[in-house]
Amino acid sequence: MYKIESKNILTPQNGLNIYRGRTEDSILLTEIPGGDSMDIGVKVDAADQLDTVLKSRRSKSIILMGNLGDPYNKYEEEYCLTRKCLKVIENNDYGVVITTKQSRILRDMDILQGIARKTKCAVEISIPTLDDKKLKKIEGEEVISIKERFELIKELTKEGISILIQLAPVITYVNDNELMDIIEELAQYDILGVDLGDLRLAIKKSVRDFFYMEYQKRFPKEYQAFDEEYSGKPGELTPRDYKKVLSDMTEFCDERGIISSSSKIKAWKRQYENKTEGEQLSFEFT
């Protein structure tokens, strides 16, 4: 673990990354780390910096937590930095969307409830498969099981927390044949949206070798079938029978009032809502 010295606590899109790095042994990397691939950068003064920034702003907005490292990774048990930042967010009447694969988030339910009473409070959870053995190979041993994720969804929605689902990563020959099964299971829960992401997995050139090396190591039979059909290392993967799968999933979600468009979900995340005085701005999905 190493300390991150940062003058800008928030990204231009209001992203807050207290922990940065590969917080679990995922098959995917967003960037090539230096040294130990599992080393985590930590912004130890994140709460103080965040409080200063939010107090200086004239208008409220939504803070996005966790796109570069799970805010509820194992280090959070010791440092409680995510909890401290959530308290700052609540005290300043900001909203939050948290991306996590850990049930440690339930520790902070009291603060999440406080935020949800005032404005938007959402948790984004990834469910790329319904098979726990496959899940561990995709995301690593450190993440919670599929059953625990569905239990987490129930616990959070019961307390007024909105739920968004990520299906990513969709890996050809690995989990692209169970996407409808996942969607049908999710439809039994009170979720706001499922980010289909057009079911495309874009792999940056800088991390492409790593991904295909891990694909072959973790799923040798599936990789062999993939390599025979596609050969090489394409920079984008899509499900087999892509157009039909995407069309069927989109139609299924639309019929049940589940947002599935990435652009609409992004717009919802950015839209501040004041529950104590009515909506600050109006937004219509078209």
mmCIF file of N, CA and C in Angstrom, residues 70-202:
data_model
loop_
_atom_site.group_PDB
_atom_site.id
_atom_site.type_symbol
_atom_site.label_atom_id
_atom_site.label_comp_id
_atom_site.label_asym_id
_atom_site.label_seq_id
_atom_site.Cartn_x
_atom_site.Cartn_y
_atom_site.Cartn_z
ATOM 1 N N ASP A 70 -12.312 -0.456 -5.445
ATOM 2 C CA ASP A 70 -13.477 -0.675 -4.601
ATOM 3 C C ASP A 70 -13.333 0.085 -3.281
ATOM 4 N N PRO A 71 -14.270 0.996 -2.970
ATOM 5 C CA PRO A 71 -14.178 1.768 -1.726
ATOM 6 C C PRO A 71 -14.377 0.924 -0.473
ATOM 7 N N TYR A 72 -14.802 -0.338 -0.647
ATOM 8 C CA TYR A 72 -14.978 -1.227 0.497
ATOM 9 C C TYR A 72 -14.033 -2.428 0.431
ATOM 10 N N ASN A 73 -12.828 -2.204 -0.065
ATOM 11 C CA ASN A 73 -11.802 -3.240 -0.057
ATOM 12 C C ASN A 73 -11.322 -3.489 1.370
ATOM 13 N N LYS A 74 -10.443 -4.444 1.553
ATOM 14 C CA LYS A 74 -10.042 -4.871 2.898
ATOM 15 C C LYS A 74 -9.394 -3.750 3.719
ATOM 16 N N TYR A 75 -8.759 -2.782 3.075
ATOM 17 C CA TYR A 75 -8.114 -1.692 3.806
ATOM 18 C C TYR A 75 -9.124 -0.776 4.488
ATOM 19 N N GLU A 76 -10.340 -0.746 3.968
ATOM 20 C CA GLU A 76 -11.363 0.125 4.534
ATOM 21 C C GLU A 76 -11.706 -0.271 5.963
ATOM 22 N N GLU A 77 -11.557 -1.555 6.296
ATOM 23 C CA GLU A 77 -11.839 -1.996 7.667
ATOM 24 C C GLU A 77 -10.934 -1.277 8.669
ATOM 25 N N GLU A 78 -9.710 -0.995 8.249
ATOM 26 C CA GLU A 78 -8.749 -0.330 9.133
ATOM 27 C C GLU A 78 -8.848 1.184 9.065
ATOM 28 N N TYR A 79 -8.950 1.739 7.864
ATOM 29 C CA TYR A 79 -8.853 3.190 7.689
ATOM 30 C C TYR A 79 -10.198 3.918 7.759
ATOM 31 N N CYS A 80 -11.279 3.242 7.426
ATOM 32 C CA CYS A 80 -12.623 3.853 7.470
ATOM 33 C C CYS A 80 -12.701 5.150 6.662
ATOM 34 N N LEU A 81 -11.931 5.250 5.608
ATOM 35 C CA LEU A 81 -11.916 6.477 4.805
ATOM 36 C C LEU A 81 -13.208 6.664 4.014
ATOM 37 N N THR A 82 -13.768 5.563 3.530
ATOM 38 C CA THR A 82 -15.032 5.653 2.807
ATOM 39 C C THR A 82 -16.137 6.153 3.730
ATOM 40 N N ARG A 83 -16.189 5.620 4.938
ATOM 41 C CA ARG A 83 -17.191 6.072 5.901
ATOM 42 C C ARG A 83 -17.042 7.560 6.204
ATOM 43 N N LYS A 84 -15.811 8.004 6.409
ATOM 44 C CA LYS A 84 -15.569 9.415 6.716
ATOM 45 C C LYS A 84 -16.016 10.308 5.553
ATOM 46 N N CYS A 85 -15.728 9.861 4.323
ATOM 47 C CA CYS A 85 -16.121 10.656 3.158
ATOM 48 C C CYS A 85 -17.635 10.661 2.977
ATOM 49 N N LEU A 86 -18.283 9.532 3.246
ATOM 50 C CA LEU A 86 -19.745 9.495 3.167
ATOM 51 C C LEU A 86 -20.373 10.452 4.173
ATOM 52 N N LYS A 87 -19.778 10.555 5.349
ATOM 53 C CA LYS A 87 -20.297 11.482 6.355
ATOM 54 C C LYS A 87 -20.156 12.927 5.879
ATOM 55 N N VAL A 88 -19.055 13.213 5.207
ATOM 56 C CA VAL A 88 -18.859 14.550 4.631
ATOM 57 C C VAL A 88 -19.915 14.817 3.564
ATOM 58 N N ILE A 89 -20.172 13.825 2.735
ATOM 59 C CA ILE A 89 -21.184 13.958 1.685
ATOM 60 C C ILE A 89 -22.556 14.207 2.297
ATOM 61 N N GLU A 90 -22.894 13.460 3.333
ATOM 62 C CA GLU A 90 -24.189 13.643 4.002
ATOM 63 C C GLU A 90 -24.287 15.024 4.633
ATOM 64 N N ASN A 91 -23.258 15.436 5.332
ATOM 65 C CA ASN A 91 -23.290 16.724 6.032
ATOM 66 C C ASN A 91 -23.412 17.908 5.080
ATOM 67 N N ASN A 92 -22.925 17.723 3.848
ATOM 68 C CA ASN A 92 -22.986 18.804 2.861
ATOM 69 C C ASN A 92 -24.160 18.659 1.889
ATOM 70 N N ASP A 93 -25.037 17.687 2.164
ATOM 71 C CA ASP A 93 -26.270 17.489 1.371
ATOM 72 C C ASP A 93 -26.004 17.126 -0.078
ATOM 73 N N TYR A 94 -24.944 16.371 -0.325
ATOM 74 C CA TYR A 94 -24.662 15.854 -1.667
ATOM 75 C C TYR A 94 -25.216 14.440 -1.794
ATOM 76 N N GLY A 95 -25.410 14.004 -3.046
ATOM 77 C CA GLY A 95 -25.820 12.634 -3.310
ATOM 78 C C GLY A 95 -24.609 11.768 -3.616
ATOM 79 N N VAL A 96 -24.828 10.454 -3.724
ATOM 80 C CA VAL A 96 -23.704 9.559 -3.972
ATOM 81 C C VAL A 96 -24.143 8.312 -4.731
ATOM 82 N N VAL A 97 -23.263 7.844 -5.601
ATOM 83 C CA VAL A 97 -23.396 6.537 -6.251
ATOM 84 C C VAL A 97 -22.110 5.775 -5.963
ATOM 85 N N ILE A 98 -22.232 4.609 -5.348
ATOM 86 C CA ILE A 98 -21.071 3.827 -4.927
ATOM 87 C C ILE A 98 -21.010 2.524 -5.707
ATOM 88 N N THR A 99 -19.865 2.246 -6.298
ATOM 89 C CA THR A 99 -19.640 0.978 -6.987
ATOM 90 C C THR A 99 -18.827 0.063 -6.082
ATOM 91 N N THR A 100 -19.385 -1.099 -5.760
ATOM 92 C CA THR A 100 -18.681 -2.018 -4.864
ATOM 93 C C THR A 100 -19.067 -3.469 -5.130
ATOM 94 N N LYS A 101 -18.201 -4.376 -4.705
ATOM 95 C CA LYS A 101 -18.461 -5.822 -4.778
ATOM 96 C C LYS A 101 -18.386 -6.432 -3.386
ATOM 97 N N GLN A 102 -18.556 -5.598 -2.372
ATOM 98 C CA GLN A 102 -18.377 -6.053 -0.997
ATOM 99 C C GLN A 102 -19.575 -5.705 -0.120
ATOM 100 N N SER A 103 -19.918 -6.613 0.786
ATOM 101 C CA SER A 103 -21.026 -6.370 1.716
ATOM 102 C C SER A 103 -20.603 -5.494 2.893
ATOM 103 N N ARG A 104 -19.334 -5.096 2.944
ATOM 104 C CA ARG A 104 -18.876 -4.173 4.002
ATOM 105 C C ARG A 104 -19.654 -2.860 3.965
ATOM 106 N N ILE A 105 -20.264 -2.578 2.844
ATOM 107 C CA ILE A 105 -21.026 -1.337 2.715
ATOM 108 C C ILE A 105 -22.161 -1.271 3.734
ATOM 109 N N LEU A 106 -22.661 -2.419 4.191
ATOM 110 C CA LEU A 106 -23.754 -2.435 5.161
ATOM 111 C C LEU A 106 -23.351 -1.797 6.485
ATOM 112 N N ARG A 107 -22.071 -1.758 6.762
ATOM 113 C CA ARG A 107 -21.577 -1.082 7.969
ATOM 114 C C ARG A 107 -22.008 0.371 8.000
ATOM 115 N N ASP A 108 -22.117 0.989 6.827
ATOM 116 C CA ASP A 108 -22.404 2.425 6.737
ATOM 117 C C ASP A 108 -23.863 2.714 6.404
ATOM 118 N N MET A 109 -24.729 1.765 6.697
ATOM 119 C CA MET A 109 -26.140 1.940 6.353
ATOM 120 C C MET A 109 -26.736 3.185 7.002
ATOM 121 N N ASP A 110 -26.288 3.520 8.200
ATOM 122 C CA ASP A 110 -26.846 4.699 8.876
ATOM 123 C C ASP A 110 -26.596 5.973 8.078
ATOM 124 N N ILE A 111 -25.402 6.092 7.500
ATOM 125 C CA ILE A 111 -25.086 7.286 6.705
ATOM 126 C C ILE A 111 -25.802 7.235 5.359
ATOM 127 N N LEU A 112 -25.844 6.058 4.739
ATOM 128 C CA LEU A 112 -26.532 5.915 3.455
ATOM 129 C C LEU A 112 -28.007 6.282 3.602
ATOM 130 N N GLN A 113 -28.616 5.867 4.702
ATOM 131 C CA GLN A 113 -30.023 6.230 4.945
ATOM 132 C C GLN A 113 -30.188 7.745 5.071
ATOM 133 N N GLY A 114 -29.236 8.380 5.730
ATOM 134 C CA GLY A 114 -29.294 9.826 5.885
ATOM 135 C C GLY A 114 -29.199 10.543 4.552
ATOM 136 N N ILE A 115 -28.310 10.060 3.678
ATOM 137 C CA ILE A 115 -28.180 10.656 2.341
ATOM 138 C C ILE A 115 -29.450 10.420 1.541
ATOM 139 N N ALA A 116 -29.977 9.179 1.602
ATOM 140 C CA ALA A 116 -31.153 8.809 0.810
ATOM 141 C C ALA A 116 -32.391 9.615 1.207
ATOM 142 N N ARG A 117 -32.461 10.068 2.462
ATOM 143 C CA ARG A 117 -33.602 10.883 2.878
ATOM 144 C C ARG A 117 -33.572 12.263 2.234
ATOM 145 N N LYS A 118 -32.372 12.725 1.868
ATOM 146 C CA LYS A 118 -32.232 14.074 1.319
ATOM 147 C C LYS A 118 -32.169 14.096 -0.207
ATOM 148 N N THR A 119 -31.481 13.109 -0.776
ATOM 149 C CA THR A 119 -31.255 13.130 -2.223
ATOM 150 C C THR A 119 -30.955 11.715 -2.710
ATOM 151 N N LYS A 120 -30.352 11.609 -3.865
ATOM 152 C CA LYS A 120 -30.075 10.289 -4.425
ATOM 153 C C LYS A 120 -28.948 9.579 -3.682
ATOM 154 N N CYS A 121 -29.185 8.304 -3.426
ATOM 155 C CA CYS A 121 -28.158 7.443 -2.858
ATOM 156 C C CYS A 121 -28.297 6.100 -3.573
ATOM 157 N N ALA A 122 -27.291 5.716 -4.322
ATOM 158 C CA ALA A 122 -27.374 4.498 -5.123
ATOM 159 C C ALA A 122 -26.115 3.667 -4.969
ATOM 160 N N VAL A 123 -26.286 2.360 -5.127
ATOM 161 C CA VAL A 123 -25.156 1.432 -5.104
ATOM 162 C C VAL A 123 -25.164 0.651 -6.405
ATOM 163 N N GLU A 124 -23.998 0.563 -7.022
ATOM 164 C CA GLU A 124 -23.844 -0.156 -8.288
ATOM 165 C C GLU A 124 -23.079 -1.448 -8.018
ATOM 166 N N ILE A 125 -23.688 -2.565 -8.377
ATOM 167 C CA ILE A 125 -23.137 -3.886 -8.084
ATOM 168 C C ILE A 125 -22.962 -4.660 -9.381
ATOM 169 N N SER A 126 -21.854 -5.355 -9.534
ATOM 170 C CA SER A 126 -21.633 -6.149 -10.743
ATOM 171 C C SER A 126 -22.130 -7.578 -10.533
ATOM 172 N N ILE A 127 -22.864 -8.075 -11.514
ATOM 173 C CA ILE A 127 -23.297 -9.477 -11.527
ATOM 174 C C ILE A 127 -23.072 -10.004 -12.942
ATOM 175 N N PRO A 128 -21.844 -10.438 -13.245
ATOM 176 C CA PRO A 128 -21.530 -10.898 -14.593
ATOM 177 C C PRO A 128 -21.884 -12.360 -14.853
ATOM 178 N N THR A 129 -22.276 -13.095 -13.795
ATOM 179 C CA THR A 129 -22.592 -14.517 -13.934
ATOM 180 C C THR A 129 -23.413 -14.947 -12.724
ATOM 181 N N LEU A 130 -24.067 -16.089 -12.854
ATOM 182 C CA LEU A 130 -24.790 -16.677 -11.733
ATOM 183 C C LEU A 130 -24.042 -17.867 -11.152
ATOM 184 N N ASP A 131 -22.865 -18.122 -11.672
ATOM 185 C CA ASP A 131 -22.022 -19.253 -11.270
ATOM 186 C C ASP A 131 -20.884 -18.742 -10.398
ATOM 187 N N ASP A 132 -20.862 -19.149 -9.124
ATOM 188 C CA ASP A 132 -19.847 -18.632 -8.197
ATOM 189 C C ASP A 132 -18.428 -19.039 -8.581
ATOM 190 N N LYS A 133 -18.244 -20.243 -9.085
ATOM 191 C CA LYS A 133 -16.901 -20.674 -9.495
ATOM 192 C C LYS A 133 -16.395 -19.804 -10.632
ATOM 193 N N LYS A 134 -17.289 -19.520 -11.560
ATOM 194 C CA LYS A 134 -16.932 -18.655 -12.685
ATOM 195 C C LYS A 134 -16.681 -17.229 -12.200
ATOM 196 N N LEU A 135 -17.493 -16.793 -11.240
ATOM 197 C CA LEU A 135 -17.347 -15.442 -10.691
ATOM 198 C C LEU A 135 -15.957 -15.241 -10.091
ATOM 199 N N LYS A 136 -15.486 -16.212 -9.324
ATOM 200 C CA LYS A 136 -14.175 -16.103 -8.684
ATOM 201 C C LYS A 136 -13.068 -16.017 -9.724
ATOM 202 N N LYS A 137 -13.246 -16.715 -10.845
ATOM 203 C CA LYS A 137 -12.244 -16.665 -11.910
ATOM 204 C C LYS A 137 -12.266 -15.321 -12.631
ATOM 205 N N ILE A 138 -13.442 -14.714 -12.703
ATOM 206 C CA ILE A 138 -13.559 -13.413 -13.371
ATOM 207 C C ILE A 138 -13.077 -12.286 -12.468
ATOM 208 N N GLU A 139 -13.521 -12.294 -11.198
ATOM 209 C CA GLU A 139 -13.286 -11.150 -10.317
ATOM 210 C C GLU A 139 -12.288 -11.406 -9.197
ATOM 211 N N GLY A 140 -11.918 -12.638 -8.954
ATOM 212 C CA GLY A 140 -10.980 -12.929 -7.879
ATOM 213 C C GLY A 140 -11.654 -13.538 -6.668
ATOM 214 N N GLU A 141 -10.854 -14.063 -5.757
ATOM 215 C CA GLU A 141 -11.368 -14.751 -4.577
ATOM 216 C C GLU A 141 -11.883 -13.792 -3.507
ATOM 217 N N GLU A 142 -11.544 -12.515 -3.602
ATOM 218 C CA GLU A 142 -11.831 -11.570 -2.517
ATOM 219 C C GLU A 142 -13.257 -11.039 -2.531
ATOM 220 N N VAL A 143 -13.999 -11.286 -3.600
ATOM 221 C CA VAL A 143 -15.323 -10.686 -3.748
ATOM 222 C C VAL A 143 -16.393 -11.583 -3.123
ATOM 223 N N ILE A 144 -17.571 -10.997 -2.862
ATOM 224 C CA ILE A 144 -18.658 -11.764 -2.256
ATOM 225 C C ILE A 144 -19.370 -12.604 -3.319
ATOM 226 N N SER A 145 -20.075 -13.622 -2.860
ATOM 227 C CA SER A 145 -20.738 -14.578 -3.741
ATOM 228 C C SER A 145 -21.971 -13.960 -4.410
ATOM 229 N N ILE A 146 -22.506 -14.678 -5.389
ATOM 230 C CA ILE A 146 -23.722 -14.228 -6.064
ATOM 231 C C ILE A 146 -24.882 -14.160 -5.083
ATOM 232 N N LYS A 147 -25.034 -15.184 -4.233
ATOM 233 C CA LYS A 147 -26.103 -15.182 -3.243
ATOM 234 C C LYS A 147 -25.991 -13.974 -2.327
ATOM 235 N N GLU A 148 -24.765 -13.652 -1.905
ATOM 236 C CA GLU A 148 -24.558 -12.488 -1.042
ATOM 237 C C GLU A 148 -24.898 -11.190 -1.760
ATOM 238 N N ARG A 149 -24.675 -11.144 -3.051
ATOM 239 C CA ARG A 149 -24.992 -9.930 -3.815
ATOM 240 C C ARG A 149 -26.500 -9.704 -3.895
ATOM 241 N N PHE A 150 -27.237 -10.783 -4.098
ATOM 242 C CA PHE A 150 -28.686 -10.639 -4.126
ATOM 243 C C PHE A 150 -29.227 -10.283 -2.745
ATOM 244 N N GLU A 151 -28.626 -10.816 -1.699
ATOM 245 C CA GLU A 151 -29.014 -10.441 -0.341
ATOM 246 C C GLU A 151 -28.689 -8.969 -0.082
ATOM 247 N N LEU A 152 -27.559 -8.530 -0.604
ATOM 248 C CA LEU A 152 -27.164 -7.131 -0.461
ATOM 249 C C LEU A 152 -28.168 -6.215 -1.162
ATOM 250 N N ILE A 153 -28.608 -6.607 -2.336
ATOM 251 C CA ILE A 153 -29.617 -5.841 -3.065
ATOM 252 C C ILE A 153 -30.889 -5.699 -2.229
ATOM 253 N N LYS A 154 -31.324 -6.795 -1.624
ATOM 254 C CA LYS A 154 -32.541 -6.755 -0.805
ATOM 255 C C LYS A 154 -32.375 -5.845 0.409
ATOM 256 N N GLU A 155 -31.223 -5.940 1.058
ATOM 257 C CA GLU A 155 -30.980 -5.121 2.247
ATOM 258 C C GLU A 155 -30.962 -3.632 1.904
ATOM 259 N N LEU A 156 -30.317 -3.297 0.806
ATOM 260 C CA LEU A 156 -30.184 -1.893 0.427
ATOM 261 C C LEU A 156 -31.507 -1.300 -0.050
ATOM 262 N N THR A 157 -32.219 -2.030 -0.908
ATOM 263 C CA THR A 157 -33.485 -1.498 -1.425
ATOM 264 C C THR A 157 -34.506 -1.341 -0.303
ATOM 265 N N LYS A 158 -34.444 -2.222 0.687
ATOM 266 C CA LYS A 158 -35.363 -2.137 1.831
ATOM 267 C C LYS A 158 -35.198 -0.820 2.574
ATOM 268 N N GLU A 159 -33.991 -0.255 2.492
ATOM 269 C CA GLU A 159 -33.699 0.994 3.199
ATOM 270 C C GLU A 159 -33.746 2.217 2.287
ATOM 271 N N GLY A 160 -34.311 2.053 1.101
ATOM 272 C CA GLY A 160 -34.487 3.190 0.205
ATOM 273 C C GLY A 160 -33.281 3.531 -0.653
ATOM 274 N N ILE A 161 -32.323 2.601 -0.742
ATOM 275 C CA ILE A 161 -31.134 2.820 -1.567
ATOM 276 C C ILE A 161 -31.408 2.289 -2.973
ATOM 277 N N SER A 162 -31.176 3.106 -3.989
ATOM 278 C CA SER A 162 -31.378 2.676 -5.376
ATOM 279 C C SER A 162 -30.266 1.716 -5.804
ATOM 280 N N ILE A 163 -30.624 0.741 -6.654
ATOM 281 C CA ILE A 163 -29.659 -0.264 -7.095
ATOM 282 C C ILE A 163 -29.481 -0.217 -8.606
ATOM 283 N N LEU A 164 -28.229 -0.145 -9.020
ATOM 284 C CA LEU A 164 -27.848 -0.258 -10.416
ATOM 285 C C LEU A 164 -26.972 -1.497 -10.567
ATOM 286 N N ILE A 165 -27.103 -2.175 -11.698
ATOM 287 C CA ILE A 165 -26.362 -3.416 -11.925
ATOM 288 C C ILE A 165 -25.446 -3.275 -13.137
ATOM 289 N N GLN A 166 -24.235 -3.760 -12.991
ATOM 290 C CA GLN A 166 -23.303 -3.882 -14.107
ATOM 291 C C GLN A 166 -23.201 -5.356 -14.492
ATOM 292 N N LEU A 167 -23.310 -5.664 -15.775
ATOM 293 C CA LEU A 167 -23.109 -7.039 -16.247
ATOM 294 C C LEU A 167 -21.656 -7.287 -16.627
ATOM 295 N N ALA A 168 -20.910 -6.232 -16.778
ATOM 296 C CA ALA A 168 -19.525 -6.344 -17.223
ATOM 297 C C ALA A 168 -18.659 -7.064 -16.196
ATOM 298 N N PRO A 169 -17.634 -7.796 -16.677
ATOM 299 C CA PRO A 169 -17.283 -7.939 -18.083
ATOM 300 C C PRO A 169 -18.027 -9.097 -18.750
ATOM 301 N N VAL A 170 -18.514 -8.852 -19.960
ATOM 302 C CA VAL A 170 -19.102 -9.918 -20.761
ATOM 303 C C VAL A 170 -18.002 -10.469 -21.660
ATOM 304 N N ILE A 171 -17.586 -11.700 -21.378
ATOM 305 C CA ILE A 171 -16.461 -12.313 -22.076
ATOM 306 C C ILE A 171 -16.975 -13.428 -22.982
ATOM 307 N N THR A 172 -16.692 -13.320 -24.261
ATOM 308 C CA THR A 172 -17.143 -14.298 -25.239
ATOM 309 C C THR A 172 -16.708 -15.708 -24.850
ATOM 310 N N TYR A 173 -17.652 -16.628 -24.878
ATOM 311 C CA TYR A 173 -17.484 -18.045 -24.531
ATOM 312 C C TYR A 173 -17.395 -18.294 -23.024
ATOM 313 N N VAL A 174 -17.326 -17.250 -22.206
ATOM 314 C CA VAL A 174 -17.249 -17.430 -20.757
ATOM 315 C C VAL A 174 -18.617 -17.232 -20.113
ATOM 316 N N ASN A 175 -19.209 -16.048 -20.295
ATOM 317 C CA ASN A 175 -20.501 -15.767 -19.666
ATOM 318 C C ASN A 175 -21.517 -15.155 -20.622
ATOM 319 N N ASP A 176 -21.205 -15.100 -21.908
ATOM 320 C CA ASP A 176 -22.129 -14.455 -22.849
ATOM 321 C C ASP A 176 -23.372 -15.299 -23.124
ATOM 322 N N ASN A 177 -23.354 -16.568 -22.707
ATOM 323 C CA ASN A 177 -24.505 -17.441 -22.946
ATOM 324 C C ASN A 177 -25.507 -17.436 -21.790
ATOM 325 N N GLU A 178 -25.259 -16.672 -20.730
ATOM 326 C CA GLU A 178 -26.162 -16.666 -19.585
ATOM 327 C C GLU A 178 -26.731 -15.277 -19.283
ATOM 328 N N LEU A 179 -26.603 -14.356 -20.211
ATOM 329 C CA LEU A 179 -27.018 -12.979 -19.958
ATOM 330 C C LEU A 179 -28.512 -12.845 -19.701
ATOM 331 N N MET A 180 -29.331 -13.550 -20.487
ATOM 332 C CA MET A 180 -30.780 -13.484 -20.271
ATOM 333 C C MET A 180 -31.160 -14.110 -18.931
ATOM 334 N N ASP A 181 -30.463 -15.159 -18.541
ATOM 335 C CA ASP A 181 -30.732 -15.783 -17.245
ATOM 336 C C ASP A 181 -30.469 -14.794 -16.110
ATOM 337 N N ILE A 182 -29.394 -14.017 -16.240
ATOM 338 C CA ILE A 182 -29.062 -13.017 -15.220
ATOM 339 C C ILE A 182 -30.144 -11.943 -15.155
ATOM 340 N N ILE A 183 -30.543 -11.446 -16.314
ATOM 341 C CA ILE A 183 -31.560 -10.402 -16.378
ATOM 342 C C ILE A 183 -32.885 -10.881 -15.793
ATOM 343 N N GLU A 184 -33.267 -12.109 -16.106
ATOM 344 C CA GLU A 184 -34.527 -12.647 -15.596
ATOM 345 C C GLU A 184 -34.485 -12.792 -14.082
ATOM 346 N N GLU A 185 -33.337 -13.171 -13.540
ATOM 347 C CA GLU A 185 -33.183 -13.263 -12.090
ATOM 348 C C GLU A 185 -33.249 -11.883 -11.451
ATOM 349 N N LEU A 186 -32.579 -10.917 -12.062
ATOM 350 C CA LEU A 186 -32.566 -9.558 -11.526
ATOM 351 C C LEU A 186 -33.954 -8.921 -11.528
ATOM 352 N N ALA A 187 -34.794 -9.317 -12.489
ATOM 353 C CA ALA A 187 -36.124 -8.728 -12.608
ATOM 354 C C ALA A 187 -37.005 -9.048 -11.403
ATOM 355 N N GLN A 188 -36.588 -10.009 -10.583
ATOM 356 C CA GLN A 188 -37.350 -10.359 -9.384
ATOM 357 C C GLN A 188 -37.065 -9.392 -8.224
ATOM 358 N N TYR A 189 -36.091 -8.509 -8.443
ATOM 359 C CA TYR A 189 -35.697 -7.572 -7.397
ATOM 360 C C TYR A 189 -36.050 -6.151 -7.824
ATOM 361 N N ASP A 190 -36.119 -5.271 -6.856
ATOM 362 C CA ASP A 190 -36.513 -3.888 -7.115
ATOM 363 C C ASP A 190 -35.283 -3.066 -7.500
ATOM 364 N N ILE A 191 -34.803 -3.271 -8.718
ATOM 365 C CA ILE A 191 -33.616 -2.547 -9.177
ATOM 366 C C ILE A 191 -34.021 -1.402 -10.096
ATOM 367 N N LEU A 192 -33.208 -0.370 -10.098
ATOM 368 C CA LEU A 192 -33.481 0.785 -10.944
ATOM 369 C C LEU A 192 -33.039 0.547 -12.385
ATOM 370 N N GLY A 193 -31.839 -0.008 -12.546
ATOM 371 C CA GLY A 193 -31.326 -0.170 -13.902
ATOM 372 C C GLY A 193 -30.242 -1.227 -14.011
ATOM 373 N N VAL A 194 -30.045 -1.688 -15.235
ATOM 374 C CA VAL A 194 -28.971 -2.618 -15.582
ATOM 375 C C VAL A 194 -28.201 -1.995 -16.733
ATOM 376 N N ASP A 195 -26.952 -1.669 -16.485
ATOM 377 C CA ASP A 195 -26.143 -1.028 -17.518
ATOM 378 C C ASP A 195 -25.640 -2.098 -18.482
ATOM 379 N N LEU A 196 -26.301 -2.195 -19.633
ATOM 380 C CA LEU A 196 -25.902 -3.196 -20.630
ATOM 381 C C LEU A 196 -24.598 -2.819 -21.320
ATOM 382 N N GLY A 197 -24.299 -1.519 -21.362
ATOM 383 C CA GLY A 197 -23.056 -1.096 -21.999
ATOM 384 C C GLY A 197 -22.934 -1.565 -23.427
ATOM 385 N N ASP A 198 -24.086 -1.741 -24.097
ATOM 386 C CA ASP A 198 -24.134 -2.300 -25.453
ATOM 387 C C ASP A 198 -23.490 -3.682 -25.512
ATOM 388 N N LEU A 199 -23.271 -4.284 -24.328
ATOM 389 C CA LEU A 199 -22.669 -5.625 -24.221
ATOM 390 C C LEU A 199 -21.320 -5.711 -24.908
ATOM 391 N N ARG A 200 -20.615 -4.592 -24.931
ATOM 392 C CA ARG A 200 -19.291 -4.549 -25.555
ATOM 393 C C ARG A 200 -18.220 -4.454 -24.465
ATOM 394 N N LEU A 201 -17.200 -5.270 -24.577
ATOM 395 C CA LEU A 201 -16.066 -5.213 -23.664
ATOM 396 C C LEU A 201 -14.868 -4.654 -24.425
ATOM 397 N N ALA A 202 -14.570 -3.381 -24.162
ATOM 398 C CA ALA A 202 -13.433 -2.733 -24.802
ATOM 399 C C ALA A 202 -12.188 -2.966 -23.947
#
